[in-house]
Tab-separated table of C-alpha atoms in Angstrom:
chain	number	residue	atom	x	y	z
S	1114	MET	CA	-11.947	17.783	-26.179
S	1115	ARG	CA	-8.717	17.886	-28.160
S	1116	TYR	CA	-6.706	18.538	-25.004
S	1117	ALA	CA	-8.406	15.642	-23.195
S	1118	ALA	CA	-7.525	13.282	-26.035
S	1119	LEU	CA	-3.945	14.540	-26.025
S	1120	SER	CA	-3.713	14.027	-22.255
S	1121	VAL	CA	-4.974	10.457	-22.570
S	1122	SER	CA	-2.556	9.796	-25.424
S	1123	THR	CA	0.316	11.176	-23.323
S	1124	ILE	CA	-0.553	8.970	-20.346
S	1125	LEU	CA	-0.829	5.922	-22.612
S	1126	ALA	CA	2.526	6.730	-24.199
S	1127	ILE	CA	4.162	6.944	-20.762
S	1128	LEU	CA	2.589	3.627	-19.730
S	1129	VAL	CA	3.743	1.939	-22.935
S	1130	TRP	CA	7.226	3.387	-22.488
S	1131	GLY	CA	7.361	2.146	-18.889
S	1132	SER	CA	6.272	-1.323	-19.979
S	1133	LEU	CA	8.957	-1.413	-22.666
S	1134	VAL	CA	11.646	-0.372	-20.180
S	1135	PHE	CA	10.509	-3.064	-17.719
S	1136	VAL	CA	10.447	-5.787	-20.390
S	1137	ALA	CA	13.855	-4.708	-21.655
S	1138	LEU	CA	15.224	-4.930	-18.114
S	1139	ASP	CA	13.579	-8.280	-17.406
S	1140	GLN	CA	14.559	-9.860	-20.739
S	1141	GLY	CA	18.069	-8.458	-20.858
S	1142	TRP	CA	17.594	-6.453	-24.044
S	1143	GLY	CA	20.866	-4.771	-24.897
S	1144	LYS	CA	22.821	-7.150	-22.662
S	1145	SER	CA	25.290	-9.630	-24.129
S	1146	ALA	CA	26.731	-12.747	-22.525
S	1147	ILE	CA	30.429	-12.450	-21.728
S	1148	ALA	CA	31.145	-15.641	-23.718
S	1149	LYS	CA	29.465	-17.754	-26.359
S	1150	LYS	CA	26.946	-20.218	-24.985
S	1151	GLY	CA	28.574	-23.558	-24.226
S	1152	GLU	CA	32.148	-22.261	-24.409
S	1153	LEU	CA	33.353	-23.047	-20.895
S	1154	SER	CA	36.920	-21.845	-21.394
S	1155	GLY	CA	35.613	-18.623	-22.924
S	1156	PHE	CA	33.447	-17.919	-19.900
S	1157	GLU	CA	36.285	-18.728	-17.495
S	1158	LEU	CA	38.632	-16.372	-19.348
S	1159	ALA	CA	36.078	-13.550	-19.526
S	1160	ALA	CA	35.213	-13.946	-15.833
S	1161	LYS	CA	38.887	-13.859	-14.893
S	1162	GLU	CA	39.391	-10.660	-16.880
S	1163	ILE	CA	36.480	-9.026	-15.029
S	1164	ALA	CA	37.899	-10.234	-11.719
S	1165	GLU	CA	41.396	-8.943	-12.486
S	1166	GLN	CA	39.999	-5.532	-13.400
S	1167	ASN	CA	37.784	-5.221	-10.319
S	1168	ASN	CA	39.412	-7.261	-7.566
S	1169	GLN	CA	40.304	-5.126	-4.549
S	1170	GLY	CA	41.163	-7.963	-2.178
S	1171	ASN	CA	40.887	-11.636	-2.968
S	1172	ILE	CA	38.642	-13.924	-4.964
S	1173	SER	CA	38.233	-17.684	-5.265
S	1174	PHE	CA	36.247	-18.921	-8.275
S	1175	ILE	CA	35.105	-22.424	-9.290
S	1176	LEU	CA	32.902	-23.617	-12.151
S	1177	VAL	CA	30.968	-26.884	-11.817
S	1178	GLU	CA	29.698	-28.859	-14.814
S	1179	GLY	CA	27.569	-31.973	-14.504
S	1180	GLY	CA	28.226	-32.198	-10.776
S	1181	ALA	CA	32.031	-31.911	-10.979
S	1182	PRO	CA	34.442	-28.948	-10.681
S	1183	VAL	CA	35.947	-28.214	-14.090
S	1184	ALA	CA	37.639	-24.802	-13.900
S	1185	ASP	CA	38.905	-22.390	-11.283
S	1186	PHE	CA	41.041	-19.330	-10.614
S	1187	HIS	CA	42.144	-17.522	-7.468
S	1188	LEU	CA	43.453	-13.957	-7.112
S	1189	SER	CA	44.671	-11.896	-4.183
S	1190	LYS	CA	46.102	-8.452	-3.442
S	1191	GLY	CA	47.709	-9.915	-0.323
S	1192	GLU	CA	48.489	-13.439	0.805
S	1193	GLU	CA	47.880	-16.074	-1.859
S	1194	VAL	CA	44.503	-17.804	-1.819
S	1195	ASN	CA	43.392	-21.102	-3.331
S	1196	ALA	CA	40.394	-23.430	-3.355
S	1197	GLN	CA	41.138	-24.486	0.246
S	1198	SER	CA	41.310	-20.924	1.636
S	1199	VAL	CA	38.554	-20.278	4.177
S	1200	PHE	CA	36.259	-17.289	3.629
S	1201	GLN	CA	33.507	-15.893	5.799
S	1202	VAL	CA	30.538	-16.056	3.420
S	1203	ALA	CA	27.838	-14.016	5.194
S	1204	SER	CA	24.204	-14.697	4.221
S	1205	LEU	CA	25.137	-17.497	1.833
S	1206	GLY	CA	25.111	-19.619	4.996
S	1207	LYS	CA	21.299	-19.356	5.094
S	1208	TRP	CA	21.104	-21.827	2.194
S	1209	VAL	CA	23.230	-24.275	4.173
S	1210	THR	CA	21.272	-23.652	7.391
S	1211	ALA	CA	18.073	-24.553	5.556
S	1212	TRP	CA	19.544	-28.006	4.954
S	1213	GLY	CA	20.017	-28.438	8.700
S	1214	VAL	CA	16.368	-27.567	9.273
S	1215	MET	CA	15.146	-29.809	6.464
S	1216	ALA	CA	17.168	-32.727	7.861
S	1217	LEU	CA	15.115	-32.399	11.059
S	1218	VAL	CA	11.965	-32.286	8.929
S	1219	GLU	CA	12.958	-35.497	7.114
S	1220	GLU	CA	13.583	-37.180	10.465
S	1221	GLY	CA	10.090	-36.228	11.644
S	1222	GLN	CA	11.399	-34.022	14.433
S	1223	VAL	CA	10.060	-30.792	12.898
S	1224	ASP	CA	6.818	-30.076	11.064
S	1225	LEU	CA	7.227	-27.405	8.396
S	1226	ASP	CA	3.756	-26.042	9.015
S	1227	ALA	CA	3.755	-26.103	12.799
S	1228	PRO	CA	4.190	-22.839	14.736
S	1229	VAL	CA	7.881	-22.441	15.482
S	1230	SER	CA	6.861	-21.552	19.045
S	1231	ASP	CA	5.965	-25.213	19.564
S	1232	TYR	CA	9.673	-26.032	19.490
S	1233	LEU	CA	11.057	-23.130	21.531
S	1234	THR	CA	11.509	-22.874	25.285
S	1235	ARG	CA	14.362	-20.387	25.607
S	1236	TRP	CA	12.732	-17.478	23.738
S	1237	GLN	CA	9.408	-16.520	22.157
S	1238	LEU	CA	8.309	-13.773	19.800
S	1239	PRO	CA	6.969	-10.740	21.685
S	1240	THR	CA	3.216	-10.209	21.646
S	1241	SER	CA	1.904	-8.210	18.700
S	1242	GLU	CA	-1.388	-7.487	16.954
S	1243	PHE	CA	-0.793	-10.552	14.754
S	1244	ASP	CA	-1.159	-14.224	15.658
S	1245	ALA	CA	2.293	-15.709	16.269
S	1246	SER	CA	0.958	-19.220	15.591
S	1247	GLY	CA	1.201	-18.282	11.904
S	1248	VAL	CA	4.982	-18.013	12.208
S	1249	THR	CA	5.781	-21.477	10.920
S	1250	VAL	CA	9.075	-23.104	10.054
S	1251	ARG	CA	8.156	-23.028	6.367
S	1252	ARG	CA	7.496	-19.290	6.486
S	1253	LEU	CA	10.713	-18.582	8.356
S	1254	LEU	CA	12.674	-20.477	5.710
S	1255	SER	CA	10.986	-18.501	2.909
S	1256	HIS	CA	11.016	-15.061	4.594
S	1257	THR	CA	7.218	-14.929	4.608
S	1258	ALA	CA	6.618	-15.198	8.368
S	1259	GLY	CA	5.673	-11.544	8.821
S	1260	LEU	CA	8.871	-10.555	10.647
S	1261	THR	CA	9.938	-6.962	10.072
S	1262	ASP	CA	13.471	-6.873	11.519
S	1263	GLY	CA	15.217	-6.615	8.128
S	1264	LEU	CA	18.474	-7.743	9.785
S	1265	GLY	CA	21.522	-7.403	8.753
S	1266	TYR	CA	24.142	-8.002	11.458
S	1267	ASP	CA	27.436	-6.132	11.734
S	1268	GLY	CA	29.042	-8.454	14.275
S	1269	PHE	CA	31.053	-7.788	17.441
S	1270	ALA	CA	34.687	-6.801	17.859
S	1271	THR	CA	35.573	-9.792	20.048
S	1272	ALA	CA	34.177	-13.204	20.925
S	1273	GLN	CA	33.716	-12.087	24.518
S	1274	THR	CA	31.394	-9.192	23.620
S	1275	ARG	CA	28.883	-11.340	21.752
S	1276	GLN	CA	25.323	-11.514	23.051
S	1277	THR	CA	23.500	-14.680	23.920
S	1278	LEU	CA	21.190	-16.012	21.230
S	1279	GLU	CA	18.146	-15.035	23.272
S	1280	ALA	CA	19.402	-11.483	23.856
S	1281	SER	CA	20.185	-11.070	20.173
S	1282	LEU	CA	16.653	-12.109	19.232
S	1283	THR	CA	15.192	-9.649	21.727
S	1284	GLN	CA	17.355	-6.789	20.445
S	1285	ALA	CA	20.522	-7.401	18.475
S	1286	ALA	CA	23.275	-5.076	19.649
S	1287	ASP	CA	25.076	-5.574	16.339
S	1288	ALA	CA	22.121	-4.694	14.123
S	1289	SER	CA	23.000	-3.247	10.739
S	1290	PRO	CA	22.605	0.545	10.293
S	1291	GLY	CA	19.013	1.734	10.242
S	1292	LYS	CA	17.675	-1.349	12.061
S	1293	ASP	CA	16.614	-1.313	15.710
S	1294	GLY	CA	17.600	-4.948	16.141
S	1295	ARG	CA	14.279	-6.321	17.400
S	1296	THR	CA	12.944	-9.556	15.926
S	1297	VAL	CA	9.214	-8.856	15.949
S	1298	LEU	CA	6.028	-9.878	14.173
S	1299	GLY	CA	5.066	-6.705	12.320
S	1300	ASN	CA	2.942	-8.100	9.468
S	1301	GLU	CA	0.386	-10.832	8.995
S	1302	PRO	CA	2.252	-14.164	8.658
S	1303	GLY	CA	2.144	-15.415	5.085
S	1304	SER	CA	1.014	-12.071	3.664
S	1305	ALA	CA	4.220	-11.035	1.890
S	1306	PHE	CA	7.931	-11.620	1.390
S	1307	ALA	CA	10.195	-9.651	3.752
S	1308	TYR	CA	13.856	-10.622	4.089
S	1309	SER	CA	14.610	-11.424	7.720
S	1310	GLY	CA	17.956	-12.223	9.273
S	1311	GLY	CA	16.117	-12.517	12.575
S	1312	GLY	CA	14.036	-15.327	11.124
S	1313	TYR	CA	17.167	-17.380	10.522
S	1314	THR	CA	18.397	-16.632	14.018
S	1315	ILE	CA	15.126	-18.155	15.232
S	1316	LEU	CA	15.883	-21.195	13.046
S	1317	GLN	CA	19.327	-21.407	14.661
S	1318	LEU	CA	17.596	-21.551	18.042
S	1319	LEU	CA	15.118	-24.122	16.675
S	1320	ILE	CA	17.963	-26.430	15.629
S	1321	GLU	CA	19.583	-26.162	19.043
S	1322	GLU	CA	16.339	-26.781	20.925
S	1323	VAL	CA	15.191	-29.742	18.818
S	1324	SER	CA	18.582	-31.436	18.423
S	1325	GLY	CA	19.805	-30.682	21.932
S	1326	THR	CA	23.157	-29.801	20.337
S	1327	PRO	CA	24.992	-26.489	19.820
S	1328	PHE	CA	24.246	-25.179	16.343
S	1329	PRO	CA	27.837	-25.404	14.970
S	1330	THR	CA	28.173	-28.988	16.231
S	1331	TYR	CA	24.842	-30.078	14.766
S	1332	MET	CA	25.634	-28.575	11.368
S	1333	ARG	CA	29.060	-30.218	11.289
S	1334	GLU	CA	27.751	-33.656	12.245
S	1335	ARG	CA	24.523	-33.608	10.225
S	1336	VAL	CA	25.534	-31.697	7.074
S	1337	PHE	CA	29.242	-30.930	6.649
S	1338	ASP	CA	30.802	-34.260	7.673
S	1339	PRO	CA	28.448	-36.395	5.527
S	1340	LEU	CA	29.166	-34.203	2.498
S	1341	GLY	CA	32.921	-34.209	3.115
S	1342	MET	CA	33.043	-30.432	3.645
S	1343	GLU	CA	36.086	-30.696	5.887
S	1344	ARG	CA	36.980	-26.995	5.975
S	1345	THR	CA	33.472	-25.644	6.576
S	1346	SER	CA	32.178	-24.529	9.971
S	1347	PHE	CA	29.911	-22.154	11.855
S	1348	ASP	CA	32.553	-22.290	14.623
S	1349	GLN	CA	34.789	-19.251	14.180
S	1350	ASP	CA	37.497	-20.572	16.517
S	1351	ALA	CA	37.730	-23.723	14.393
S	1352	ALA	CA	37.844	-21.627	11.224
S	1353	ILE	CA	40.698	-19.488	12.538
S	1354	GLU	CA	42.813	-22.616	12.971
S	1355	LEU	CA	42.534	-23.198	9.223
S	1356	GLU	CA	43.866	-21.156	6.300
S	1357	LEU	CA	41.686	-18.025	6.570
S	1358	ALA	CA	41.690	-15.731	3.578
S	1359	GLU	CA	42.413	-12.125	4.486
S	1360	ASN	CA	39.381	-9.886	4.894
S	1361	PHE	CA	39.834	-6.819	2.686
S	1362	GLY	CA	37.863	-3.591	2.748
S	1363	PRO	CA	36.982	-1.691	-0.441
S	1364	GLU	CA	39.970	0.605	-0.053
S	1365	GLY	CA	42.310	-2.385	-0.294
S	1366	THR	CA	43.387	-2.652	3.352
S	1367	THR	CA	42.811	-5.710	5.524
S	1368	LYS	CA	40.092	-5.702	8.166
S	1369	PRO	CA	39.488	-7.946	11.190
S	1370	PHE	CA	36.682	-10.476	11.042
S	1371	GLY	CA	33.592	-9.751	13.094
S	1372	TRP	CA	32.284	-12.196	15.689
S	1373	TYR	CA	28.631	-13.159	15.484
S	1374	THR	CA	25.846	-14.486	17.642
S	1375	ALA	CA	23.579	-14.904	14.606
S	1376	LEU	CA	25.650	-17.675	13.039
S	1377	ALA	CA	22.939	-19.173	10.833
S	1378	ALA	CA	22.126	-15.822	9.287
S	1379	THR	CA	25.580	-14.517	8.582
S	1380	SER	CA	28.680	-16.345	9.835
S	1381	LEU	CA	29.457	-19.497	7.888
S	1382	PHE	CA	33.148	-20.116	7.172
S	1383	THR	CA	33.890	-22.257	4.121
S	1384	THR	CA	36.025	-22.666	1.014
S	1385	SER	CA	35.199	-22.491	-2.660
S	1386	GLU	CA	36.113	-26.180	-2.904
S	1387	ASP	CA	33.692	-27.162	-0.120
S	1388	LEU	CA	30.906	-25.018	-1.554
S	1389	ALA	CA	31.482	-26.603	-4.951
S	1390	THR	CA	31.003	-29.956	-3.204
S	1391	PHE	CA	27.750	-28.654	-1.692
S	1392	VAL	CA	26.566	-27.476	-5.115
S	1393	ALA	CA	27.622	-30.707	-6.845
S	1394	SER	CA	25.779	-32.812	-4.262
S	1395	GLN	CA	22.542	-31.472	-5.748
S	1396	ALA	CA	23.241	-32.683	-9.281
S	1397	PRO	CA	20.496	-34.913	-10.750
S	1398	ASP	CA	22.366	-38.203	-10.313
S	1399	ALA	CA	24.311	-37.324	-7.166
S	1400	ALA	CA	24.051	-39.601	-4.142
S	1401	ASN	CA	23.166	-37.023	-1.496
S	1402	PRO	CA	23.884	-38.289	2.042
S	1403	VAL	CA	21.987	-35.458	3.769
S	1404	LEU	CA	18.661	-34.876	2.000
S	1405	SER	CA	16.422	-36.847	-0.339
S	1406	GLN	CA	15.715	-35.759	-3.898
S	1407	GLU	CA	12.124	-35.052	-2.848
S	1408	THR	CA	13.305	-32.631	-0.163
S	1409	LEU	CA	15.746	-30.963	-2.548
S	1410	ALA	CA	12.871	-30.434	-4.975
S	1411	LEU	CA	10.740	-28.962	-2.191
S	1412	ILE	CA	13.516	-26.549	-1.230
S	1413	ARG	CA	13.455	-25.011	-4.711
S	1414	THR	CA	9.652	-24.939	-4.984
S	1415	PRO	CA	8.423	-21.309	-5.094
S	1416	HIS	CA	7.242	-20.022	-1.727
S	1417	ALA	CA	7.592	-16.261	-2.174
S	1418	SER	CA	7.269	-13.776	-5.025
S	1419	GLU	CA	7.780	-10.095	-5.776
S	1420	MET	CA	6.531	-8.091	-8.754
S	1421	GLY	CA	4.884	-11.257	-10.045
S	1422	ALA	CA	8.146	-13.248	-10.133
S	1423	ASP	CA	8.936	-16.304	-8.007
S	1424	ILE	CA	12.030	-15.363	-6.004
S	1425	TRP	CA	12.367	-17.701	-3.014
S	1426	GLY	CA	12.046	-21.319	-2.042
S	1427	LEU	CA	12.887	-22.783	1.358
S	1428	GLY	CA	16.268	-21.270	2.143
S	1429	THR	CA	17.311	-20.691	-1.437
S	1430	MET	CA	16.824	-17.858	-3.889
S	1431	LEU	CA	15.193	-18.575	-7.242
S	1432	TYR	CA	17.336	-16.469	-9.551
S	1433	ALA	CA	15.868	-17.183	-12.973
S	1434	PRO	CA	14.061	-19.881	-14.963
S	1435	ASN	CA	16.499	-22.542	-16.109
S	1436	ASP	CA	14.452	-23.229	-19.278
S	1437	SER	CA	13.835	-26.793	-18.093
S	1438	GLY	CA	10.775	-26.127	-15.971
S	1439	ASP	CA	12.804	-25.315	-12.884
S	1440	PHE	CA	14.987	-22.500	-11.532
S	1441	ILE	CA	18.589	-21.516	-11.181
S	1442	ILE	CA	18.956	-21.566	-7.393
S	1443	GLY	CA	21.507	-20.529	-4.785
S	1444	HIS	CA	22.288	-17.697	-2.425
S	1445	ASP	CA	24.484	-14.610	-2.090
S	1446	GLY	CA	26.176	-13.116	0.934
S	1447	SER	CA	27.358	-9.643	1.844
S	1448	ASN	CA	28.948	-8.379	5.078
S	1449	GLU	CA	30.746	-5.167	5.859
S	1450	PRO	CA	33.263	-3.968	4.994
S	1451	ALA	CA	33.211	-5.743	1.616
S	1452	ILE	CA	32.601	-9.470	1.848
S	1453	ASN	CA	30.636	-10.651	-1.185
S	1454	THR	CA	29.940	-14.293	-1.991
S	1455	ALA	CA	27.688	-16.109	-4.442
S	1456	ALA	CA	26.759	-19.630	-5.489
S	1457	ARG	CA	24.408	-20.749	-8.255
S	1458	LEU	CA	23.151	-24.154	-9.384
S	1459	ASP	CA	21.111	-25.446	-12.286
S	1460	PRO	CA	19.512	-28.530	-10.692
S	1461	ALA	CA	18.588	-29.932	-14.096
S	1462	THR	CA	22.211	-30.295	-15.176
S	1463	GLY	CA	24.350	-30.116	-12.042
S	1464	ASP	CA	26.122	-27.059	-13.483
S	1465	GLY	CA	27.038	-24.301	-11.069
S	1466	ILE	CA	29.355	-21.532	-9.996
S	1467	VAL	CA	30.957	-20.529	-6.692
S	1468	VAL	CA	32.566	-17.124	-6.165
S	1469	LEU	CA	34.003	-15.980	-2.829
S	1470	ALA	CA	35.438	-12.465	-2.625
S	1471	THR	CA	36.473	-9.688	-0.292
S	1472	GLY	CA	37.363	-6.099	-1.149
S	1473	ASN	CA	34.611	-5.509	-3.711
S	1474	PRO	CA	31.000	-5.462	-2.456
S	1475	MET	CA	29.466	-6.744	-5.728
S	1476	LEU	CA	32.120	-8.694	-7.647
S	1477	ALA	CA	30.938	-12.203	-6.696
S	1478	THR	CA	27.298	-11.330	-7.353
S	1479	GLN	CA	28.226	-9.775	-10.698
S	1480	LEU	CA	30.129	-12.849	-11.905
S	1481	ALA	CA	27.398	-15.211	-10.740
S	1482	GLY	CA	24.814	-13.115	-12.564
S	1483	GLU	CA	26.911	-13.263	-15.721
S	1484	TRP	CA	26.999	-17.040	-15.378
S	1485	VAL	CA	23.190	-17.219	-15.176
S	1486	PHE	CA	22.806	-15.077	-18.306
S	1487	TRP	CA	25.481	-17.081	-20.147
S	1488	LYS	CA	23.786	-20.357	-19.230
S	1489	THR	CA	20.139	-19.431	-19.776
S	1490	GLY	CA	19.842	-16.058	-21.494
S	1491	ASN	CA	17.736	-14.966	-18.505
S	1492	VAL	CA	18.543	-12.061	-16.198
S	1493	ASP	CA	18.908	-13.221	-12.613
S	1494	THR	CA	17.079	-11.561	-9.722
S	1495	LEU	CA	20.027	-9.642	-8.311
S	1496	THR	CA	21.220	-8.473	-11.725
S	1497	PHE	CA	17.675	-7.217	-12.333
S	1498	ALA	CA	17.790	-5.319	-9.026
S	1499	SER	CA	21.229	-3.841	-9.742
S	1500	ARG	CA	20.015	-2.492	-13.112
S	1501	LEU	CA	16.888	-0.843	-11.675
S	1502	PRO	CA	18.533	2.575	-11.089
S	1503	THR	CA	19.673	2.699	-14.724
S	1504	ALA	CA	16.249	1.559	-15.909
S	1505	PHE	CA	14.612	4.286	-13.832
S	1506	LEU	CA	16.828	6.932	-15.428
S	1507	VAL	CA	15.940	5.611	-18.899
S	1508	PHE	CA	12.249	5.647	-17.987
S	1509	ALA	CA	12.520	9.167	-16.557
S	1510	GLY	CA	14.356	10.415	-19.642
S	1511	GLY	CA	11.794	8.902	-21.988
S	1512	THR	CA	8.917	10.244	-19.903
S	1513	LEU	CA	10.418	13.722	-19.979
S	1514	LEU	CA	10.744	13.521	-23.759
S	1515	ILE	CA	7.097	12.424	-24.079
S	1516	LEU	CA	5.985	15.319	-21.869
S	1517	ILE	CA	8.063	17.788	-23.912
S	1518	ILE	CA	6.501	16.514	-27.147
S	1519	ALA	CA	3.015	16.704	-25.600
S	1520	GLY	CA	3.719	20.199	-24.305
S	1521	PHE	CA	4.927	21.303	-27.716
S	1522	ALA	CA	1.761	19.871	-29.313
S	1523	ILE	CA	-0.424	21.765	-26.830
S	1524	TRP	CA	1.524	24.967	-27.490
S	1525	ARG	CA	1.090	24.613	-31.264
S	1526	ARG	CA	-2.629	23.990	-30.942
S	1527	ALA	CA	-3.045	26.922	-28.592
S	1528	ARG	CA	-1.095	29.158	-30.959
S	1529	ALA	CA	-3.156	27.998	-33.944
S	1530	ALA	CA	-6.369	28.617	-32.021
S	1531	SER	CA	-5.272	32.180	-31.111
S	1532	ARG	CA	-4.805	33.039	-34.789
S	1533	GLN	CA	-8.317	32.013	-35.763
């Protein structure tokens, strides 16, 4: 009976310890902001110091306050970069693509809850055990459509070797390592969150089919031109004609840019200045020429969760509560060899951050996460994920200590019993 009670106590101790580790991770216990709350110049200086210590290529950084850029810095190991230098920003383009889709929704050309198949003639999801009519535009935007591709695109060496959009959806030849490249319905639509690059490639096709316009042209005319984002494009040829920032790998050498079929998912070209304009256009009092305030609110309404936390809206990540009844929103991007980009916005204040980097696979995400913690005291989603390995080691170490103590207690009781 004594041993049973000790076993129960040990299990409870491990559960309590695990809960404490999780809460500490979620609440940022032991983590300090890199600057005092409200001290803009202090945050800029601290962020620049982190960037100078960790930059392996180039970085372009802008802070937005109240819907206006207020501070910036730009660093490079090679050719000089500035706020007008064009970066390839990888998956961050999904946030922008969502605006193109939502513009069609506002115009009544697309129904968020209609099967996406209703709008497609050039390609359809392959037959599966699940009902494809549940793959709606809303679920594609929020990564809850049941697609199991997990893409990830690595791109092609030349423009000429790119696949057609339809061929890429059937089986992407440039699928990221470990992925077979097929965009398929592998789970019940609406049952769970599963990040899907293939889903955004379907949305790229949707935009082309509904608008009757090539995707890069539609996005320029419907989103970029109205916002004044003059150096932003999904057209790589057009981007090359501008001032492209060098693409550095983690070892500090320059790498060629990949060419992509899946533009919406991974191949937006833009500048920190243009992205700051995009972020600022969502400030509370901003006159947004693309989307209504009602649509912007819908975009950041929770549509997907993990581990009990709301993590995704319609095309935007929900990084952390903003302590005003809403969320810090935005998106990150990461492409091989070491493109890393991040943008965050507090829609309650119009404050935000834009960080575009190459050469370090986590520098932009790190600085954006520091901004969220500095602004709100809350740990953002990606910072939480990056700290999980450390938290697991702490949990494992504490669990081992509990088991050692329990084992010692059992040994003492057994020894005492043998003497009686």
